[in-house]
PDB file of C-alpha atoms in Angstrom:
ATOM      1  CA  ASN A   1     188.011  81.868-177.173  1.00  0.00           C
ATOM      2  CA  ALA A   2     189.417  83.292-180.415  1.00  0.00           C
ATOM      3  CA  GLY A   3     186.767  86.021-180.905  1.00  0.00           C
ATOM      4  CA  VAL A   4     186.938  87.356-184.466  1.00  0.00           C
ATOM      5  CA  THR A   5     189.592  86.024-186.817  1.00  0.00           C
ATOM      6  CA  GLN A   6     190.423  87.553-190.192  1.00  0.00           C
ATOM      7  CA  THR A   7     192.456  85.955-192.956  1.00  0.00           C
ATOM      8  CA  PRO A   8     194.690  86.868-194.630  1.00  0.00           C
ATOM      9  CA  LYS A   9     196.370  89.606-192.587  1.00  0.00           C
ATOM     10  CA  PHE A  10     198.246  91.027-195.563  1.00  0.00           C
ATOM     11  CA  ARG A  11     197.757  90.782-199.299  1.00  0.00           C
ATOM     12  CA  VAL A  12     199.126  92.530-202.359  1.00  0.00           C
ATOM     13  CA  LEU A  13     197.069  92.390-205.529  1.00  0.00           C
ATOM     14  CA  LYS A  14     197.433  93.670-209.039  1.00  0.00           C
ATOM     15  CA  THR A  15     194.657  95.753-210.567  1.00  0.00           C
ATOM     16  CA  GLY A  16     191.940  93.496-211.896  1.00  0.00           C
ATOM     17  CA  GLN A  17     192.720  90.505-209.708  1.00  0.00           C
ATOM     18  CA  SER A  18     190.119  89.019-207.408  1.00  0.00           C
ATOM     19  CA  MET A  19     190.321  87.861-203.841  1.00  0.00           C
ATOM     20  CA  THR A  20     188.256  86.974-200.802  1.00  0.00           C
ATOM     21  CA  LEU A  21     188.722  88.041-197.210  1.00  0.00           C
ATOM     22  CA  LEU A  22     187.434  85.622-194.612  1.00  0.00           C
ATOM     23  CA  CYS A  23     186.009  86.580-191.236  1.00  0.00           C
ATOM     24  CA  ALA A  24     185.180  83.939-188.650  1.00  0.00           C
ATOM     25  CA  GLN A  25     183.647  84.440-185.198  1.00  0.00           C
ATOM     26  CA  ASP A  26     183.074  81.907-182.474  1.00  0.00           C
ATOM     27  CA  MET A  27     180.781  83.945-180.212  1.00  0.00           C
ATOM     28  CA  ASN A  28     177.493  82.960-181.858  1.00  0.00           C
ATOM     29  CA  HIS A  29     176.886  86.581-182.829  1.00  0.00           C
ATOM     30  CA  GLU A  30     174.016  87.308-185.167  1.00  0.00           C
ATOM     31  CA  TYR A  31     175.418  90.480-186.676  1.00  0.00           C
ATOM     32  CA  MET A  32     178.615  90.770-188.683  1.00  0.00           C
ATOM     33  CA  TYR A  33     180.164  93.738-190.441  1.00  0.00           C
ATOM     34  CA  TRP A  34     182.904  94.632-192.893  1.00  0.00           C
ATOM     35  CA  TYR A  35     184.554  98.045-192.553  1.00  0.00           C
ATOM     36  CA  ARG A  36     187.387  99.748-194.344  1.00  0.00           C
ATOM     37  CA  GLN A  37     189.734 102.212-192.669  1.00  0.00           C
ATOM     38  CA  ASP A  38     191.642 104.827-194.648  1.00  0.00           C
ATOM     39  CA  PRO A  39     194.109 107.406-193.319  1.00  0.00           C
ATOM     40  CA  GLY A  40     192.438 110.459-191.816  1.00  0.00           C
ATOM     41  CA  MET A  41     188.963 108.982-192.112  1.00  0.00           C
ATOM     42  CA  GLY A  42     186.646 107.148-189.797  1.00  0.00           C
ATOM     43  CA  LEU A  43     185.741 103.553-190.407  1.00  0.00           C
ATOM     44  CA  ARG A  44     183.266 103.152-193.233  1.00  0.00           C
ATOM     45  CA  LEU A  45     180.794 100.311-193.414  1.00  0.00           C
ATOM     46  CA  ILE A  46     180.997  98.264-196.602  1.00  0.00           C
ATOM     47  CA  HIS A  47     178.415  95.525-196.025  1.00  0.00           C
ATOM     48  CA  TYR A  48     176.811  93.909-193.040  1.00  0.00           C
ATOM     49  CA  SER A  49     174.730  90.890-192.163  1.00  0.00           C
ATOM     50  CA  VAL A  50     171.942  90.521-189.638  1.00  0.00           C
ATOM     51  CA  GLY A  51     171.939  86.743-189.737  1.00  0.00           C
ATOM     52  CA  GLU A  52     172.849  83.642-191.681  1.00  0.00           C
ATOM     53  CA  GLY A  53     171.895  83.939-195.310  1.00  0.00           C
ATOM     54  CA  THR A  54     171.250  87.686-195.197  1.00  0.00           C
ATOM     55  CA  THR A  55     173.416  90.622-196.249  1.00  0.00           C
ATOM     56  CA  ALA A  56     172.899  94.342-196.709  1.00  0.00           C
ATOM     57  CA  LYS A  57     174.792  97.254-198.203  1.00  0.00           C
ATOM     58  CA  GLY A  58     176.554  99.754-196.040  1.00  0.00           C
ATOM     59  CA  GLU A  59     177.950 103.166-196.831  1.00  0.00           C
ATOM     60  CA  VAL A  60     180.540 102.147-199.462  1.00  0.00           C
ATOM     61  CA  PRO A  61     179.446  98.825-201.054  1.00  0.00           C
ATOM     62  CA  ASP A  62     180.537  99.396-204.658  1.00  0.00           C
ATOM     63  CA  GLY A  63     183.201  96.993-205.891  1.00  0.00           C
ATOM     64  CA  TYR A  64     182.587  94.498-203.080  1.00  0.00           C
ATOM     65  CA  ASN A  65     180.388  91.471-202.591  1.00  0.00           C
ATOM     66  CA  VAL A  66     179.685  89.478-199.442  1.00  0.00           C
ATOM     67  CA  SER A  67     178.226  86.177-198.390  1.00  0.00           C
ATOM     68  CA  ARG A  68     177.037  84.719-195.073  1.00  0.00           C
ATOM     69  CA  LEU A  69     176.404  81.060-195.792  1.00  0.00           C
ATOM     70  CA  LYS A  70     177.209  80.057-192.231  1.00  0.00           C
ATOM     71  CA  LYS A  71     176.444  82.039-189.107  1.00  0.00           C
ATOM     72  CA  GLN A  72     180.052  82.088-188.001  1.00  0.00           C
ATOM     73  CA  ASN A  73     181.568  83.216-191.320  1.00  0.00           C
ATOM     74  CA  PHE A  74     181.297  86.434-193.305  1.00  0.00           C
ATOM     75  CA  LEU A  75     183.193  86.665-196.580  1.00  0.00           C
ATOM     76  CA  LEU A  76     184.174  89.855-198.388  1.00  0.00           C
ATOM     77  CA  GLY A  77     185.006  89.533-202.067  1.00  0.00           C
ATOM     78  CA  LEU A  78     186.685  91.845-204.516  1.00  0.00           C
ATOM     79  CA  GLU A  79     185.892  90.713-208.055  1.00  0.00           C
ATOM     80  CA  SER A  80     188.201  93.123-209.868  1.00  0.00           C
ATOM     81  CA  ALA A  81     190.515  94.957-207.505  1.00  0.00           C
ATOM     82  CA  ALA A  82     191.266  98.646-208.040  1.00  0.00           C
ATOM     83  CA  PRO A  83     193.957 100.849-206.432  1.00  0.00           C
ATOM     84  CA  SER A  84     191.154 102.761-204.650  1.00  0.00           C
ATOM     85  CA  GLN A  85     190.477  99.591-202.675  1.00  0.00           C
ATOM     86  CA  THR A  86     193.887  99.770-201.030  1.00  0.00           C
ATOM     87  CA  SER A  87     192.933  99.952-197.380  1.00  0.00           C
ATOM     88  CA  VAL A  88     192.822  98.172-194.061  1.00  0.00           C
ATOM     89  CA  TYR A  89     189.732  96.034-193.747  1.00  0.00           C
ATOM     90  CA  PHE A  90     188.149  95.187-190.417  1.00  0.00           C
ATOM     91  CA  CYS A  91     185.532  92.621-189.648  1.00  0.00           C
ATOM     92  CA  ALA A  92     183.363  92.931-186.549  1.00  0.00           C
ATOM     93  CA  SER A  93     180.502  91.084-184.943  1.00  0.00           C
ATOM     94  CA  SER A  94     177.882  91.768-182.289  1.00  0.00           C
ATOM     95  CA  TYR A  95     174.831  90.203-180.686  1.00  0.00           C
ATOM     96  CA  SER A  96     172.652  92.900-182.219  1.00  0.00           C
ATOM     97  CA  ILE A  97     172.827  96.477-183.374  1.00  0.00           C
ATOM     98  CA  GLY A  98     170.734  97.376-180.376  1.00  0.00           C
ATOM     99  CA  LYS A  99     167.432  99.119-180.058  1.00  0.00           C
ATOM    100  CA  GLY A 100     167.805 100.940-176.802  1.00  0.00           C
ATOM    101  CA  THR A 101     166.177  98.350-174.588  1.00  0.00           C
ATOM    102  CA  LEU A 102     169.050  95.894-174.699  1.00  0.00           C
ATOM    103  CA  SER A 103     171.864  95.873-172.197  1.00  0.00           C
ATOM    104  CA  SER A 104     174.921  97.849-173.144  1.00  0.00           C
ATOM    105  CA  GLY A 105     176.910  94.671-173.648  1.00  0.00           C
ATOM    106  CA  ALA A 106     174.692  93.629-176.516  1.00  0.00           C
ATOM    107  CA  ASN A 107     175.615  96.699-178.513  1.00  0.00           C
ATOM    108  CA  VAL A 108     179.344  96.220-178.267  1.00  0.00           C
ATOM    109  CA  LEU A 109     181.249  95.196-181.354  1.00  0.00           C
ATOM    110  CA  THR A 110     184.128  92.757-181.299  1.00  0.00           C
ATOM    111  CA  PHE A 111     186.703  93.436-183.992  1.00  0.00           C
ATOM    112  CA  GLY A 112     189.186  91.312-185.832  1.00  0.00           C
ATOM    113  CA  ALA A 113     192.826  92.395-186.100  1.00  0.00           C
ATOM    114  CA  GLY A 114     192.429  93.728-189.624  1.00  0.00           C
ATOM    115  CA  SER A 115     193.573  92.792-193.121  1.00  0.00           C
ATOM    116  CA  ARG A 116     195.891  95.152-194.967  1.00  0.00           C
ATOM    117  CA  LEU A 117     195.226  95.063-198.700  1.00  0.00           C
ATOM    118  CA  THR A 118     197.389  96.808-201.279  1.00  0.00           C
ATOM    119  CA  VAL A 119     196.282  97.006-204.899  1.00  0.00           C
ATOM    120  CA  LEU A 120     199.004  97.965-207.352  1.00  0.00           C
TER     121      LEU A 120
ATOM    122  CA  LYS B   1     173.621 113.250-192.406  1.00  0.00           C
ATOM    123  CA  GLN B   2     175.350 112.425-189.149  1.00  0.00           C
ATOM    124  CA  GLU B   3     178.978 113.501-188.982  1.00  0.00           C
ATOM    125  CA  VAL B   4     181.416 112.725-186.202  1.00  0.00           C
ATOM    126  CA  THR B   5     184.512 114.835-185.598  1.00  0.00           C
ATOM    127  CA  GLN B   6     187.424 114.231-183.276  1.00  0.00           C
ATOM    128  CA  ILE B   7     189.789 117.045-182.407  1.00  0.00           C
ATOM    129  CA  PRO B   8     192.734 117.068-182.118  1.00  0.00           C
ATOM    130  CA  ALA B   9     193.914 114.485-184.641  1.00  0.00           C
ATOM    131  CA  ALA B  10     197.016 113.893-182.523  1.00  0.00           C
ATOM    132  CA  LEU B  11     198.047 114.655-178.980  1.00  0.00           C
ATOM    133  CA  SER B  12     201.332 114.187-177.111  1.00  0.00           C
ATOM    134  CA  VAL B  13     201.522 114.626-173.336  1.00  0.00           C
ATOM    135  CA  PRO B  14     203.955 113.689-170.547  1.00  0.00           C
ATOM    136  CA  GLU B  15     203.249 110.658-168.445  1.00  0.00           C
ATOM    137  CA  GLY B  16     201.095 111.290-165.401  1.00  0.00           C
ATOM    138  CA  GLU B  17     198.960 114.053-166.859  1.00  0.00           C
ATOM    139  CA  ASN B  18     195.194 113.962-166.912  1.00  0.00           C
ATOM    140  CA  LEU B  19     193.839 114.514-170.395  1.00  0.00           C
ATOM    141  CA  VAL B  20     190.611 114.928-172.326  1.00  0.00           C
ATOM    142  CA  LEU B  21     189.780 113.692-175.801  1.00  0.00           C
ATOM    143  CA  ASN B  22     186.890 115.281-177.636  1.00  0.00           C
ATOM    144  CA  CYS B  23     184.216 113.895-179.924  1.00  0.00           C
ATOM    145  CA  SER B  24     181.434 115.933-181.514  1.00  0.00           C
ATOM    146  CA  PHE B  25     178.445 114.855-183.611  1.00  0.00           C
ATOM    147  CA  THR B  26     175.993 116.834-185.681  1.00  0.00           C
ATOM    148  CA  ASP B  27     172.699 115.004-185.053  1.00  0.00           C
ATOM    149  CA  SER B  28     171.543 114.491-181.465  1.00  0.00           C
ATOM    150  CA  ALA B  29     169.214 111.613-182.441  1.00  0.00           C
ATOM    151  CA  ILE B  30     171.533 108.823-181.383  1.00  0.00           C
ATOM    152  CA  TYR B  31     171.067 105.518-179.563  1.00  0.00           C
ATOM    153  CA  ASN B  32     174.483 105.433-178.003  1.00  0.00           C
ATOM    154  CA  LEU B  33     178.048 106.621-178.277  1.00  0.00           C
ATOM    155  CA  GLN B  34     181.045 104.355-177.956  1.00  0.00           C
ATOM    156  CA  TRP B  35     184.735 104.934-177.398  1.00  0.00           C
ATOM    157  CA  PHE B  36     187.259 102.498-178.841  1.00  0.00           C
ATOM    158  CA  ARG B  37     190.986 102.068-178.615  1.00  0.00           C
ATOM    159  CA  GLN B  38     193.094 100.993-181.600  1.00  0.00           C
ATOM    160  CA  ASP B  39     196.664  99.780-181.258  1.00  0.00           C
ATOM    161  CA  PRO B  40     198.934  99.614-184.332  1.00  0.00           C
ATOM    162  CA  GLY B  41     198.407  96.413-186.289  1.00  0.00           C
ATOM    163  CA  LYS B  42     195.551  95.356-184.087  1.00  0.00           C
ATOM    164  CA  GLY B  43     191.808  95.577-184.121  1.00  0.00           C
ATOM    165  CA  LEU B  44     189.660  97.964-182.162  1.00  0.00           C
ATOM    166  CA  THR B  45     188.817  97.366-178.527  1.00  0.00           C
ATOM    167  CA  SER B  46     185.655  98.749-177.012  1.00  0.00           C
ATOM    168  CA  LEU B  47     186.354 100.945-173.977  1.00  0.00           C
ATOM    169  CA  LEU B  48     183.070 102.503-172.960  1.00  0.00           C
ATOM    170  CA  LEU B  49     179.527 102.651-174.249  1.00  0.00           C
ATOM    171  CA  ILE B  50     177.117 105.401-173.164  1.00  0.00           C
ATOM    172  CA  GLN B  51     173.449 104.897-173.886  1.00  0.00           C
ATOM    173  CA  SER B  52     171.545 107.974-175.054  1.00  0.00           C
ATOM    174  CA  SER B  53     169.778 108.207-171.694  1.00  0.00           C
ATOM    175  CA  GLN B  54     173.033 108.234-169.747  1.00  0.00           C
ATOM    176  CA  ARG B  55     175.366 111.107-168.958  1.00  0.00           C
ATOM    177  CA  GLU B  56     178.590 109.247-168.294  1.00  0.00           C
ATOM    178  CA  GLN B  57     180.303 105.911-167.907  1.00  0.00           C
ATOM    179  CA  THR B  58     183.445 105.011-166.000  1.00  0.00           C
ATOM    180  CA  SER B  59     185.933 102.196-166.315  1.00  0.00           C
ATOM    181  CA  GLY B  60     189.067 102.382-164.192  1.00  0.00           C
ATOM    182  CA  ARG B  61     190.997 105.528-165.118  1.00  0.00           C
ATOM    183  CA  LEU B  62     188.632 106.259-167.998  1.00  0.00           C
ATOM    184  CA  ASN B  63     185.521 108.380-167.802  1.00  0.00           C
ATOM    185  CA  ALA B  64     183.333 109.201-170.767  1.00  0.00           C
ATOM    186  CA  SER B  65     180.627 111.837-170.726  1.00  0.00           C
ATOM    187  CA  LEU B  66     177.804 112.503-173.140  1.00  0.00           C
ATOM    188  CA  ASP B  67     175.920 115.744-173.767  1.00  0.00           C
ATOM    189  CA  LYS B  68     173.406 114.995-176.503  1.00  0.00           C
ATOM    190  CA  SER B  69     171.984 118.490-176.620  1.00  0.00           C
ATOM    191  CA  SER B  70     175.335 119.989-177.515  1.00  0.00           C
ATOM    192  CA  GLY B  71     176.452 117.005-179.602  1.00  0.00           C
ATOM    193  CA  ARG B  72     179.566 116.334-177.570  1.00  0.00           C
ATOM    194  CA  SER B  73     181.334 113.568-175.742  1.00  0.00           C
ATOM    195  CA  THR B  74     184.607 113.626-173.866  1.00  0.00           C
ATOM    196  CA  LEU B  75     186.904 110.812-172.833  1.00  0.00           C
ATOM    197  CA  TYR B  76     188.834 111.672-169.705  1.00  0.00           C
ATOM    198  CA  ILE B  77     191.985 109.689-168.970  1.00  0.00           C
ATOM    199  CA  ALA B  78     193.391 110.109-165.472  1.00  0.00           C
ATOM    200  CA  ALA B  79     197.062 109.742-164.591  1.00  0.00           C
ATOM    201  CA  SER B  80     198.119 108.824-168.131  1.00  0.00           C
ATOM    202  CA  GLN B  81     200.658 106.053-168.692  1.00  0.00           C
ATOM    203  CA  PRO B  82     202.831 105.136-171.706  1.00  0.00           C
ATOM    204  CA  GLY B  83     200.600 102.086-172.161  1.00  0.00           C
ATOM    205  CA  ASP B  84     197.708 104.427-172.927  1.00  0.00           C
ATOM    206  CA  SER B  85     199.410 105.402-176.179  1.00  0.00           C
ATOM    207  CA  ALA B  86     197.037 104.418-178.976  1.00  0.00           C
ATOM    208  CA  THR B  87     194.471 105.876-181.330  1.00  0.00           C
ATOM    209  CA  TYR B  88     191.111 106.557-179.703  1.00  0.00           C
ATOM    210  CA  LEU B  89     187.987 106.518-181.821  1.00  0.00           C
ATOM    211  CA  CYS B  90     184.447 107.456-181.018  1.00  0.00           C
ATOM    212  CA  ALA B  91     181.374 106.236-182.844  1.00  0.00           C
ATOM    213  CA  VAL B  92     177.691 107.084-182.546  1.00  0.00           C
ATOM    214  CA  GLN B  93     174.872 104.712-183.325  1.00  0.00           C
ATOM    215  CA  ASP B  94     172.373 106.761-185.269  1.00  0.00           C
ATOM    216  CA  SER B  95     168.619 106.464-185.719  1.00  0.00           C
ATOM    217  CA  ASN B  96     169.166 103.870-188.469  1.00  0.00           C
ATOM    218  CA  TYR B  97     171.217 101.775-186.029  1.00  0.00           C
ATOM    219  CA  GLN B  98     174.357 102.392-188.066  1.00  0.00           C
ATOM    220  CA  LEU B  99     177.646 103.291-186.428  1.00  0.00           C
ATOM    221  CA  ILE B 100     179.132 106.563-187.650  1.00  0.00           C
ATOM    222  CA  TRP B 101     182.804 106.926-186.832  1.00  0.00           C
ATOM    223  CA  GLY B 102     185.179 109.740-186.095  1.00  0.00           C
ATOM    224  CA  ALA B 103     188.661 109.664-187.645  1.00  0.00           C
ATOM    225  CA  GLY B 104     190.301 109.232-184.240  1.00  0.00           C
ATOM    226  CA  THR B 105     192.809 110.978-182.015  1.00  0.00           C
ATOM    227  CA  LYS B 106     196.317 109.545-181.927  1.00  0.00           C
ATOM    228  CA  LEU B 107     197.566 109.794-178.355  1.00  0.00           C
ATOM    229  CA  ILE B 108     201.226 109.569-177.388  1.00  0.00           C
ATOM    230  CA  ILE B 109     202.194 109.463-173.726  1.00  0.00           C
ATOM    231  CA  LYS B 110     205.846 110.379-173.233  1.00  0.00           C
ATOM    232  CA  PRO B 111     207.679 108.601-170.387  1.00  0.00           C
TER     233      PRO B 111
END
């Protein structure tokens, strides 16, 4: 059981280049998330998806686009990379975001190992 | 706006000590609070989840408490070991079902 797999693990881009980060999960989770982690800050939600074919903006969506064409995959795209997008990106998935009546296990996120992106 | 703070940012203790990590949040209207562990170069691993109606959760040498009224949670680690060295993050799920994260406490256990 692989859990959540992110590719690539490392990438260096030049300003203005584009790229796509791929997240794949094999747990049949409905919800998937993309976060970025910067030094001294908590994780910040970029975009998330509550099911196949649906996406929504998180806290810091500008400069990113996402797609969820298949339930198991969640793609994060940078159309024109900027140095401010240098960060570590984490993908996560869960059964649901939870509404209090679900068991605690349903609220737990499973994370990928992260993708370190450097934009020069 | 919900804000989550973890103090201290870093902590170094000798092996075998019991220790407490702190997490505070500004809005008590939360669904749950979670503690995660992050190892260098790896993803986050969920340690404990406390529902808003609960006061504490335990897993092995870890015990997490929640006091919603004061906006605080503590993660207690008993008999610390070098393998406990990692960054510990807390996150609250707010009334919009979003997770709001603290910046983490980097813990170093010295052999």
